[in-house]
Each structure stands twice: as structure tokens, then as C-alpha cells.
PDB file of N, CA and C in Angstrom:
ATOM      1  N   MET D   1     -10.167 -15.071   6.477  1.00 48.00           N
ATOM      2  CA  MET D   1      -9.210 -14.034   5.898  1.00 48.00           C
ATOM      3  C   MET D   1      -9.566 -13.665   4.447  1.00 48.00           C
ATOM      4  N   SER D   2      -9.371 -12.404   4.132  1.00 61.00           N
ATOM      5  CA  SER D   2      -9.665 -11.883   2.813  1.00 61.00           C
ATOM      6  C   SER D   2      -8.515 -12.134   1.863  1.00 61.00           C
ATOM      7  N   GLU D   3      -8.789 -11.837   0.649  1.00 81.00           N
ATOM      8  CA  GLU D   3      -7.593 -11.888  -0.307  1.00 81.00           C
ATOM      9  C   GLU D   3      -6.809 -10.534  -0.460  1.00 81.00           C
ATOM     10  N   GLY D   4      -7.387  -9.539   0.289  1.00 86.00           N
ATOM     11  CA  GLY D   4      -6.683  -8.234   0.104  1.00 86.00           C
ATOM     12  C   GLY D   4      -5.535  -8.030   0.937  1.00 86.00           C
ATOM     13  N   MET D   5      -4.765  -7.114   0.403  1.00 88.00           N
ATOM     14  CA  MET D   5      -3.514  -6.656   1.244  1.00 88.00           C
ATOM     15  C   MET D   5      -3.768  -5.717   2.232  1.00 88.00           C
ATOM     16  N   PHE D   6      -3.528  -5.765   3.326  1.00 86.00           N
ATOM     17  CA  PHE D   6      -3.850  -4.761   4.488  1.00 86.00           C
ATOM     18  C   PHE D   6      -3.000  -3.563   4.145  1.00 86.00           C
ATOM     19  N   VAL D   7      -3.778  -2.388   4.057  1.00 84.00           N
ATOM     20  CA  VAL D   7      -3.063  -1.022   3.757  1.00 84.00           C
ATOM     21  C   VAL D   7      -3.145  -0.200   5.002  1.00 84.00           C
ATOM     22  N   GLY D   8      -4.165  -0.233   5.795  1.00 84.00           N
ATOM     23  CA  GLY D   8      -4.378   0.691   6.855  1.00 84.00           C
ATOM     24  C   GLY D   8      -5.745   0.633   7.519  1.00 84.00           C
ATOM     25  N   LEU D   9      -6.078   1.519   8.359  1.00 87.00           N
ATOM     26  CA  LEU D   9      -7.367   1.588   9.019  1.00 87.00           C
ATOM     27  C   LEU D   9      -8.146   2.797   8.755  1.00 87.00           C
ATOM     28  N   GLY D  10      -9.388   2.593   8.426  1.00 87.00           N
ATOM     29  CA  GLY D  10     -10.385   3.723   8.395  1.00 87.00           C
ATOM     30  C   GLY D  10     -11.353   3.520   9.316  1.00 87.00           C
ATOM     31  N   GLU D  11     -12.547   3.398   8.826  1.00 93.00           N
ATOM     32  CA  GLU D  11     -13.717   2.963   9.652  1.00 93.00           C
ATOM     33  C   GLU D  11     -13.636   1.442  10.043  1.00 93.00           C
ATOM     34  N   GLY D  12     -12.847   0.914   9.315  1.00 92.00           N
ATOM     35  CA  GLY D  12     -12.458  -0.586   9.481  1.00 92.00           C
ATOM     36  C   GLY D  12     -11.195  -0.817   8.669  1.00 92.00           C
ATOM     37  N   PRO D  13     -10.703  -2.062   8.525  1.00 91.00           N
ATOM     38  CA  PRO D  13      -9.479  -2.297   7.877  1.00 91.00           C
ATOM     39  C   PRO D  13      -9.640  -1.941   6.265  1.00 91.00           C
ATOM     40  N   VAL D  14      -8.636  -1.304   5.751  1.00 89.00           N
ATOM     41  CA  VAL D  14      -8.594  -0.931   4.347  1.00 89.00           C
ATOM     42  C   VAL D  14      -7.570  -1.952   3.709  1.00 89.00           C
ATOM     43  N   GLU D  15      -8.164  -2.435   2.598  1.00 90.00           N
ATOM     44  CA  GLU D  15      -7.391  -3.544   1.836  1.00 90.00           C
ATOM     45  C   GLU D  15      -7.281  -3.167   0.352  1.00 90.00           C
ATOM     46  N   LEU D  16      -6.253  -3.532  -0.232  1.00 89.00           N
ATOM     47  CA  LEU D  16      -6.220  -3.511  -1.820  1.00 89.00           C
ATOM     48  C   LEU D  16      -5.944  -4.890  -2.273  1.00 89.00           C
ATOM     49  N   LEU D  17      -6.676  -5.137  -3.459  1.00 90.00           N
ATOM     50  CA  LEU D  17      -6.575  -6.266  -4.111  1.00 90.00           C
ATOM     51  C   LEU D  17      -5.496  -6.175  -5.019  1.00 90.00           C
ATOM     52  N   PRO D  18      -4.444  -7.134  -4.723  1.00 88.00           N
ATOM     53  CA  PRO D  18      -3.254  -7.108  -5.573  1.00 88.00           C
ATOM     54  C   PRO D  18      -3.656  -7.230  -7.092  1.00 88.00           C
ATOM     55  N   LYS D  19      -4.438  -7.929  -7.427  1.00 87.00           N
ATOM     56  CA  LYS D  19      -4.826  -8.054  -8.959  1.00 87.00           C
ATOM     57  C   LYS D  19      -5.372  -6.736  -9.458  1.00 87.00           C
ATOM     58  N   LEU D  20      -5.854  -5.869  -8.715  1.00 87.00           N
ATOM     59  CA  LEU D  20      -6.255  -4.594  -9.197  1.00 87.00           C
ATOM     60  C   LEU D  20      -5.040  -3.487  -9.191  1.00 87.00           C
ATOM     61  N   ALA D  21      -3.939  -3.746  -8.629  1.00 86.00           N
ATOM     62  CA  ALA D  21      -2.807  -2.836  -8.526  1.00 86.00           C
ATOM     63  C   ALA D  21      -2.103  -2.710  -9.902  1.00 86.00           C
ATOM     64  N   ASN D  22      -1.589  -1.674 -10.182  1.00 84.00           N
ATOM     65  CA  ASN D  22      -0.673  -1.586 -11.530  1.00 84.00           C
ATOM     66  C   ASN D  22       0.733  -1.109 -11.048  1.00 84.00           C
ATOM     67  N   ARG D  23       1.402  -0.791 -12.152  1.00 82.00           N
ATOM     68  CA  ARG D  23       2.843  -0.463 -11.805  1.00 82.00           C
ATOM     69  C   ARG D  23       3.090   0.870 -11.412  1.00 82.00           C
ATOM     70  N   HIS D  24       2.155   1.869 -11.381  1.00 85.00           N
ATOM     71  CA  HIS D  24       2.440   3.062 -11.008  1.00 85.00           C
ATOM     72  C   HIS D  24       1.343   3.652 -10.007  1.00 85.00           C
ATOM     73  N   GLY D  25       1.783   4.521  -9.177  1.00 85.00           N
ATOM     74  CA  GLY D  25       0.895   5.187  -8.210  1.00 85.00           C
ATOM     75  C   GLY D  25       1.277   6.456  -7.750  1.00 85.00           C
ATOM     76  N   LEU D  26       0.485   7.193  -7.068  1.00 90.00           N
ATOM     77  CA  LEU D  26       0.729   8.587  -6.679  1.00 90.00           C
ATOM     78  C   LEU D  26       0.113   8.614  -5.269  1.00 90.00           C
ATOM     79  N   ILE D  27       1.087   8.981  -4.265  1.00 92.00           N
ATOM     80  CA  ILE D  27       0.645   9.509  -3.020  1.00 92.00           C
ATOM     81  C   ILE D  27       0.849  10.684  -2.730  1.00 92.00           C
ATOM     82  N   VAL D  28      -0.301  11.601  -2.398  1.00 96.00           N
ATOM     83  CA  VAL D  28      -0.153  13.039  -2.219  1.00 96.00           C
ATOM     84  C   VAL D  28      -0.597  13.389  -0.889  1.00 96.00           C
ATOM     85  N   GLY D  29      -0.272  14.465  -0.372  1.00 96.00           N
ATOM     86  CA  GLY D  29      -0.820  14.906   0.822  1.00 96.00           C
ATOM     87  C   GLY D  29       0.119  15.978   1.587  1.00 96.00           C
ATOM     88  N   ALA D  30      -0.334  16.668   2.492  1.00 98.00           N
ATOM     89  CA  ALA D  30       0.283  17.724   3.103  1.00 98.00           C
ATOM     90  C   ALA D  30       1.463  17.060   4.114  1.00 98.00           C
ATOM     91  N   THR D  31       2.322  17.968   4.602  1.00 98.00           N
ATOM     92  CA  THR D  31       3.356  17.403   5.422  1.00 98.00           C
ATOM     93  C   THR D  31       2.539  16.754   6.690  1.00 98.00           C
ATOM     94  N   GLY D  32       3.175  15.700   7.007  1.00 96.00           N
ATOM     95  CA  GLY D  32       2.751  15.009   8.336  1.00 96.00           C
ATOM     96  C   GLY D  32       1.403  14.185   8.168  1.00 96.00           C
ATOM     97  N   THR D  33       1.076  13.889   7.047  1.00 94.00           N
ATOM     98  CA  THR D  33      -0.177  13.149   6.876  1.00 94.00           C
ATOM     99  C   THR D  33      -0.075  11.751   6.607  1.00 94.00           C
ATOM    100  N   GLY D  34       1.254  11.255   6.513  1.00 92.00           N
ATOM    101  CA  GLY D  34       1.549   9.711   6.389  1.00 92.00           C
ATOM    102  C   GLY D  34       1.862   9.225   5.169  1.00 92.00           C
ATOM    103  N   LYS D  35       2.360  10.012   4.215  1.00 93.00           N
ATOM    104  CA  LYS D  35       2.795   9.593   2.850  1.00 93.00           C
ATOM    105  C   LYS D  35       3.813   8.732   2.929  1.00 93.00           C
ATOM    106  N   THR D  36       5.018   8.700   3.663  1.00 93.00           N
ATOM    107  CA  THR D  36       5.943   7.923   3.949  1.00 93.00           C
ATOM    108  C   THR D  36       5.598   6.594   4.498  1.00 93.00           C
ATOM    109  N   VAL D  37       4.824   6.748   5.282  1.00 92.00           N
ATOM    110  CA  VAL D  37       4.319   5.500   6.153  1.00 92.00           C
ATOM    111  C   VAL D  37       3.483   4.624   5.083  1.00 92.00           C
ATOM    112  N   THR D  38       2.632   5.428   4.350  1.00 90.00           N
ATOM    113  CA  THR D  38       1.722   4.620   3.444  1.00 90.00           C
ATOM    114  C   THR D  38       2.694   3.956   2.324  1.00 90.00           C
ATOM    115  N   LEU D  39       3.691   4.660   1.801  1.00 91.00           N
ATOM    116  CA  LEU D  39       4.687   3.917   0.960  1.00 91.00           C
ATOM    117  C   LEU D  39       5.419   2.808   1.532  1.00 91.00           C
ATOM    118  N   GLN D  40       5.723   2.825   2.789  1.00 92.00           N
ATOM    119  CA  GLN D  40       6.480   1.833   3.477  1.00 92.00           C
ATOM    120  C   GLN D  40       5.586   0.639   3.667  1.00 92.00           C
ATOM    121  N   ILE D  41       4.282   0.781   3.984  1.00 90.00           N
ATOM    122  CA  ILE D  41       3.322  -0.295   4.181  1.00 90.00           C
ATOM    123  C   ILE D  41       3.065  -0.942   2.825  1.00 90.00           C
ATOM    124  N   LEU D  42       2.842  -0.144   1.699  1.00 90.00           N
ATOM    125  CA  LEU D  42       2.642  -0.810   0.463  1.00 90.00           C
ATOM    126  C   LEU D  42       3.822  -1.553   0.042  1.00 90.00           C
ATOM    127  N   ALA D  43       5.073  -1.004   0.111  1.00 91.00           N
ATOM    128  CA  ALA D  43       6.174  -1.749  -0.180  1.00 91.00           C
ATOM    129  C   ALA D  43       6.418  -3.175   0.474  1.00 91.00           C
ATOM    130  N   GLU D  44       6.210  -2.982   1.857  1.00 92.00           N
ATOM    131  CA  GLU D  44       6.296  -4.233   2.577  1.00 92.00           C
ATOM    132  C   GLU D  44       5.160  -5.242   2.303  1.00 92.00           C
ATOM    133  N   GLN D  45       3.930  -4.823   1.955  1.00 91.00           N
ATOM    134  CA  GLN D  45       2.892  -5.790   1.618  1.00 91.00           C
ATOM    135  C   GLN D  45       3.134  -6.307   0.191  1.00 91.00           C
ATOM    136  N   PHE D  46       3.549  -5.650  -0.775  1.00 91.00           N
ATOM    137  CA  PHE D  46       3.869  -6.049  -1.982  1.00 91.00           C
ATOM    138  C   PHE D  46       4.940  -6.975  -2.075  1.00 91.00           C
ATOM    139  N   SER D  47       6.033  -6.715  -1.275  1.00 92.00           N
ATOM    140  CA  SER D  47       7.184  -7.578  -1.098  1.00 92.00           C
ATOM    141  C   SER D  47       6.836  -8.874  -0.484  1.00 92.00           C
ATOM    142  N   ALA D  48       6.070  -8.764   0.464  1.00 90.00           N
ATOM    143  CA  ALA D  48       5.635 -10.113   1.297  1.00 90.00           C
ATOM    144  C   ALA D  48       4.822 -10.964   0.381  1.00 90.00           C
ATOM    145  N   ILE D  49       4.210 -10.586  -0.685  1.00 88.00           N
ATOM    146  CA  ILE D  49       3.426 -11.544  -1.569  1.00 88.00           C
ATOM    147  C   ILE D  49       4.385 -11.689  -2.872  1.00 88.00           C
ATOM    148  N   GLY D  50       5.626 -11.419  -2.932  1.00 89.00           N
ATOM    149  CA  GLY D  50       6.514 -11.699  -3.990  1.00 89.00           C
ATOM    150  C   GLY D  50       6.533 -10.769  -5.157  1.00 89.00           C
ATOM    151  N   VAL D  51       6.052  -9.554  -5.087  1.00 88.00           N
ATOM    152  CA  VAL D  51       6.101  -8.590  -6.055  1.00 88.00           C
ATOM    153  C   VAL D  51       7.406  -7.765  -5.809  1.00 88.00           C
ATOM    154  N   PRO D  52       8.159  -7.632  -6.861  1.00 89.00           N
ATOM    155  CA  PRO D  52       9.435  -6.865  -6.800  1.00 89.00           C
ATOM    156  C   PRO D  52       9.047  -5.444  -6.466  1.00 89.00           C
ATOM    157  N   VAL D  53       9.810  -4.613  -5.645  1.00 88.00           N
ATOM    158  CA  VAL D  53       9.356  -3.245  -5.296  1.00 88.00           C
ATOM    159  C   VAL D  53      10.629  -2.459  -5.492  1.00 88.00           C
ATOM    160  N   PHE D  54      10.457  -1.238  -6.170  1.00 85.00           N
ATOM    161  CA  PHE D  54      11.428  -0.373  -6.401  1.00 85.00           C
ATOM    162  C   PHE D  54      10.772   1.101  -6.286  1.00 85.00           C
ATOM    163  N   MET D  55      11.450   1.845  -5.477  1.00 80.00           N
ATOM    164  CA  MET D  55      10.832   3.376  -5.194  1.00 80.00           C
ATOM    165  C   MET D  55      12.005   4.188  -5.374  1.00 80.00           C
ATOM    166  N   ALA D  56      11.783   5.262  -5.998  1.00 78.00           N
ATOM    167  CA  ALA D  56      12.829   6.326  -6.434  1.00 78.00           C
ATOM    168  C   ALA D  56      12.383   7.677  -6.025  1.00 78.00           C
TER     169      ALA D  56
END
């Protein structure tokens, strides 16, 4: 098992290393491209490893 946080699937699993994350992020895309789903996955994964999450 890797130390990365699962974010989604591309040609294979896409993972984010929590130690490389910072407090700010930007998710952009056209309508229907999965921005809300991406934010939900990131929030759930950060919360699961004990990082406080706030989105506004």
C-alpha cells in the first residue's frame, strides 16, 4: 500500500501525498466535469487522515 491519498483514476490510480498538500487549492473546469465530486473526495480523504476540513 502506498502512502498517498487516493484521489481518483486516470490511466491508473491517482494519489496525492499529504505532506505535499498546502492549505489552499483551486479546482476549475466546465459544468459537469466533476469539480464537486473532486472536492468531496479530497475532503473525505483529508478528514480520514485527521486533517481538519473547511470549505466555503
